[in-house]
mmCIF file of C-alpha atoms in Angstrom:
data_model
loop_
_atom_site.group_PDB
_atom_site.id
_atom_site.type_symbol
_atom_site.label_atom_id
_atom_site.label_comp_id
_atom_site.label_asym_id
_atom_site.label_seq_id
_atom_site.Cartn_x
_atom_site.Cartn_y
_atom_site.Cartn_z
ATOM 1 C CA MET A 1 -6.270 13.887 -2.689
ATOM 2 C CA LYS A 2 -3.374 13.499 -0.740
ATOM 3 C CA GLN A 3 -4.721 14.645 2.316
ATOM 4 C CA HIS A 4 -7.836 12.254 1.962
ATOM 5 C CA PHE A 5 -5.312 9.369 1.552
ATOM 6 C CA LEU A 6 -3.590 10.556 4.713
ATOM 7 C CA ILE A 7 -6.833 10.793 6.815
ATOM 8 C CA GLN A 8 -7.844 7.420 5.675
ATOM 9 C CA TRP A 9 -4.545 5.928 6.899
ATOM 10 C CA LEU A 10 -4.580 7.753 10.025
ATOM 11 C CA THR A 11 -7.874 6.211 10.768
ATOM 12 C CA VAL A 12 -6.634 2.885 10.434
ATOM 13 C CA LEU A 13 -3.705 3.331 12.458
ATOM 14 C CA SER A 14 -5.806 5.256 15.306
ATOM 15 C CA THR A 15 -7.985 2.080 15.442
ATOM 16 C CA PHE A 16 -5.035 -0.031 15.887
ATOM 17 C CA ILE A 17 -3.784 2.293 18.550
ATOM 18 C CA ILE A 18 -7.043 2.234 20.465
ATOM 19 C CA ALA A 19 -6.916 -1.435 19.980
ATOM 20 C CA LEU A 20 -3.653 -1.813 21.618
ATOM 21 C CA VAL A 21 -4.306 0.696 24.319
ATOM 22 C CA LEU A 22 -7.530 -1.499 25.242
ATOM 23 C CA GLU A 23 -5.521 -4.696 25.054
ATOM 24 C CA ILE A 24 -2.979 -3.477 27.481
ATOM 25 C CA SER A 25 -5.510 -1.922 29.963
ATOM 26 C CA PRO A 26 -5.475 -3.277 33.256
ATOM 27 C CA TRP A 27 -8.706 -5.094 34.631
ATOM 28 C CA ALA A 28 -9.494 -6.485 37.929
ATOM 29 C CA THR A 29 -7.960 -9.696 38.594
ATOM 30 C CA HIS A 30 -11.350 -11.474 38.660
ATOM 31 C CA PHE A 31 -12.107 -10.331 35.048
ATOM 32 C CA GLN A 32 -8.679 -10.573 33.659
ATOM 33 C CA TYR A 33 -9.780 -13.744 31.671
ATOM 34 C CA PHE A 34 -12.832 -12.238 30.223
ATOM 35 C CA LYS A 35 -11.017 -9.336 28.800
ATOM 36 C CA PRO A 36 -11.204 -9.204 24.872
ATOM 37 C CA SER A 37 -8.573 -9.591 22.623
ATOM 38 C CA TRP A 38 -9.209 -6.050 21.056
ATOM 39 C CA LEU A 39 -6.064 -6.257 18.826
ATOM 40 C CA VAL A 40 -7.086 -9.370 17.263
ATOM 41 C CA LEU A 41 -10.606 -8.280 16.625
ATOM 42 C CA VAL A 42 -9.269 -4.825 14.877
ATOM 43 C CA LEU A 43 -6.821 -6.853 12.927
ATOM 44 C CA LEU A 44 -9.291 -9.355 11.505
ATOM 45 C CA TYR A 45 -11.701 -6.489 10.637
ATOM 46 C CA TRP A 46 -8.990 -4.694 8.764
ATOM 47 C CA VAL A 47 -7.615 -7.750 7.039
ATOM 48 C CA LEU A 48 -10.942 -8.717 5.814
ATOM 49 C CA ALA A 49 -11.889 -5.275 4.644
ATOM 50 C CA LEU A 50 -8.600 -4.518 2.961
ATOM 51 C CA PRO A 51 -6.316 -7.574 2.404
ATOM 52 C CA ASN A 52 -4.104 -5.961 -0.096
ATOM 53 C CA LYS A 53 -3.252 -2.986 2.342
ATOM 54 C CA VAL A 54 -3.642 -4.217 5.681
ATOM 55 C CA SER A 55 -2.162 -7.604 6.417
ATOM 56 C CA ILE A 56 1.123 -9.218 7.372
ATOM 57 C CA GLY A 57 3.150 -6.146 7.834
ATOM 58 C CA PHE A 58 0.749 -4.507 9.994
ATOM 59 C CA ALA A 59 0.168 -7.803 12.051
ATOM 60 C CA PHE A 60 4.167 -8.135 12.610
ATOM 61 C CA VAL A 61 4.502 -4.301 13.518
ATOM 62 C CA PHE A 62 1.781 -4.399 15.955
ATOM 63 C CA GLY A 63 2.621 -7.835 17.198
ATOM 64 C CA VAL A 64 6.357 -6.468 18.024
ATOM 65 C CA ILE A 65 4.912 -3.558 19.681
ATOM 66 C CA TRP A 66 2.515 -5.736 21.747
ATOM 67 C CA ASP A 67 5.509 -7.702 22.588
ATOM 68 C CA LEU A 68 7.659 -4.622 23.674
ATOM 69 C CA VAL A 69 4.525 -3.503 25.621
ATOM 70 C CA LEU A 70 3.849 -6.711 27.535
ATOM 71 C CA GLY A 71 7.649 -7.307 28.186
ATOM 72 C CA SER A 72 7.348 -10.647 26.508
ATOM 73 C CA VAL A 73 9.917 -12.578 24.264
ATOM 74 C CA LEU A 74 10.414 -10.197 21.343
ATOM 75 C CA GLY A 75 8.472 -11.690 18.498
ATOM 76 C CA THR A 76 6.222 -14.220 19.948
ATOM 77 C CA HIS A 77 3.014 -12.020 19.306
ATOM 78 C CA ALA A 78 4.439 -10.828 16.091
ATOM 79 C CA LEU A 79 5.050 -14.269 14.476
ATOM 80 C CA VAL A 80 1.545 -15.525 15.713
ATOM 81 C CA LEU A 81 -0.240 -12.429 14.527
ATOM 82 C CA SER A 82 1.620 -12.492 11.172
ATOM 83 C CA VAL A 83 0.485 -16.425 10.719
ATOM 84 C CA PHE A 84 -3.029 -15.472 11.557
ATOM 85 C CA ALA A 85 -3.273 -12.489 9.266
ATOM 86 C CA TYR A 86 -1.889 -14.516 6.468
ATOM 87 C CA ILE A 87 -4.570 -17.187 6.926
ATOM 88 C CA ILE A 88 -6.976 -14.496 6.826
ATOM 89 C CA ALA A 89 -5.907 -12.711 4.035
ATOM 90 C CA LEU A 90 -5.631 -15.922 2.180
ATOM 91 C CA ASN A 91 -9.436 -16.824 2.573
ATOM 92 C CA HIS A 92 -10.731 -13.472 2.938
ATOM 93 C CA LEU A 93 -13.217 -13.871 -0.143
ATOM 94 C CA ILE A 94 -14.549 -16.836 1.764
ATOM 95 C CA LEU A 95 -14.656 -15.288 5.667
ATOM 96 C CA ARG A 96 -16.085 -12.049 4.078
ATOM 97 C CA ASN A 97 -19.194 -13.528 2.940
ATOM 98 C CA LEU A 98 -20.248 -15.243 6.079
ATOM 99 C CA SER A 99 -22.820 -14.166 8.357
ATOM 100 C CA LEU A 100 -21.672 -12.246 11.569
ATOM 101 C CA LEU A 101 -22.873 -15.116 13.665
ATOM 102 C CA GLN A 102 -20.605 -17.646 11.507
ATOM 103 C CA GLN A 103 -17.874 -15.105 11.492
ATOM 104 C CA SER A 104 -18.424 -14.912 15.586
ATOM 105 C CA LEU A 105 -17.997 -18.626 15.679
ATOM 106 C CA LEU A 106 -14.773 -18.235 13.622
ATOM 107 C CA VAL A 107 -13.539 -15.566 16.070
ATOM 108 C CA ILE A 108 -13.662 -18.169 18.864
ATOM 109 C CA ILE A 109 -11.437 -20.335 16.822
ATOM 110 C CA PHE A 110 -9.119 -17.688 15.848
ATOM 111 C CA VAL A 111 -8.543 -16.228 19.062
ATOM 112 C CA ALA A 112 -8.437 -19.584 20.780
ATOM 113 C CA ALA A 113 -5.581 -20.749 18.181
ATOM 114 C CA ILE A 114 -3.804 -17.414 18.641
ATOM 115 C CA ARG A 115 -3.681 -17.885 22.492
ATOM 116 C CA LEU A 116 -2.827 -21.409 21.988
ATOM 117 C CA GLY A 117 0.007 -20.500 19.659
ATOM 118 C CA ILE A 118 1.370 -17.765 22.028
ATOM 119 C CA PHE A 119 1.371 -20.138 24.676
ATOM 120 C CA LEU A 120 3.168 -22.781 22.674
ATOM 121 C CA LEU A 121 5.898 -20.270 21.830
ATOM 122 C CA GLU A 122 6.336 -19.294 25.422
ATOM 123 C CA PHE A 123 6.388 -22.956 26.670
ATOM 124 C CA PHE A 124 9.275 -23.725 24.353
ATOM 125 C CA LEU A 125 11.056 -20.804 25.252
ATOM 126 C CA HIS A 126 10.700 -20.816 28.934
ATOM 127 C CA ASP A 127 8.549 -22.582 31.510
ATOM 128 C CA ALA A 128 4.963 -21.350 30.807
ATOM 129 C CA ILE A 129 1.804 -22.139 32.495
ATOM 130 C CA PHE A 130 -1.682 -22.499 30.416
ATOM 131 C CA HIS A 131 -4.923 -21.723 32.180
ATOM 132 C CA ARG A 132 -8.024 -22.967 30.478
ATOM 133 C CA GLN A 133 -9.604 -19.704 31.329
ATOM 134 C CA GLU A 134 -7.952 -18.171 28.547
ATOM 135 C CA PHE A 135 -10.496 -19.386 26.292
ATOM 136 C CA TYR A 136 -12.823 -17.133 27.975
ATOM 137 C CA THR A 137 -11.278 -14.487 26.227
ATOM 138 C CA ALA A 138 -12.061 -16.090 22.623
ATOM 139 C CA LEU A 139 -15.867 -16.225 23.917
ATOM 140 C CA VAL A 140 -15.825 -12.609 24.815
ATOM 141 C CA SER A 141 -14.352 -11.619 21.743
ATOM 142 C CA ALA A 142 -16.717 -13.540 19.566
ATOM 143 C CA LEU A 143 -19.589 -11.495 21.654
ATOM 144 C CA LEU A 144 -17.952 -8.515 20.770
ATOM 145 C CA TRP A 145 -17.390 -9.214 17.045
ATOM 146 C CA PRO A 146 -20.550 -8.097 15.662
ATOM 147 C CA TRP A 147 -20.337 -4.618 17.226
ATOM 148 C CA VAL A 148 -16.610 -4.260 16.491
ATOM 149 C CA PHE A 149 -17.586 -5.265 12.808
ATOM 150 C CA LEU A 150 -20.304 -2.706 12.441
ATOM 151 C CA LEU A 151 -18.465 0.089 14.243
ATOM 152 C CA LEU A 152 -15.329 -0.337 12.077
ATOM 153 C CA ARG A 153 -17.502 -0.680 8.711
ATOM 154 C CA LYS A 154 -19.143 2.501 9.708
ATOM 155 C CA ILE A 155 -15.776 4.338 10.281
ATOM 156 C CA ARG A 156 -14.323 2.729 7.070
ATOM 157 C CA ARG A 157 -17.126 3.843 4.848
ATOM 158 C CA GLN A 158 -17.206 7.361 6.535
ATOM 159 C CA VAL A 159 -13.532 8.098 5.509
ATOM 160 C CA GLY A 160 -13.997 6.276 2.431
ATOM 161 C CA LEU A 161 -11.576 3.528 2.637
ATOM 162 C CA SER A 162 -12.269 0.747 -0.115
#
């Protein structure tokens, strides 16, 4: 029983670590703005699937790790991801019952809001420049959401997480 619990949480942690690695992996400069927001997608799935277990704490910890890896001001990503996780956990029953297409449309809004929130924090802390191409990330993330959702749901069901 304890070993099964450990396997379940190692699965959740490994999906977050894979998402973080994909998030920081380099892309060609021409395609940099088309890189999906992997960490947000994985966080969104786990908060929707397990809102009582994966929520604000996970968002804060991985936001701090994301800040450390990127070398940004400590706490900017953590704050924005924590607020995002809180909003999702608060409305998880409604969001969980939407179709994948409707969820994809919400992914556009969430990823764009997260990008905008990070920009605003960085703008108030130091001079930051916003590129409108940042919203391409939201579109690409929304296109990938159905596949990420179905893959993570299959993984969750195989390890017996509920």
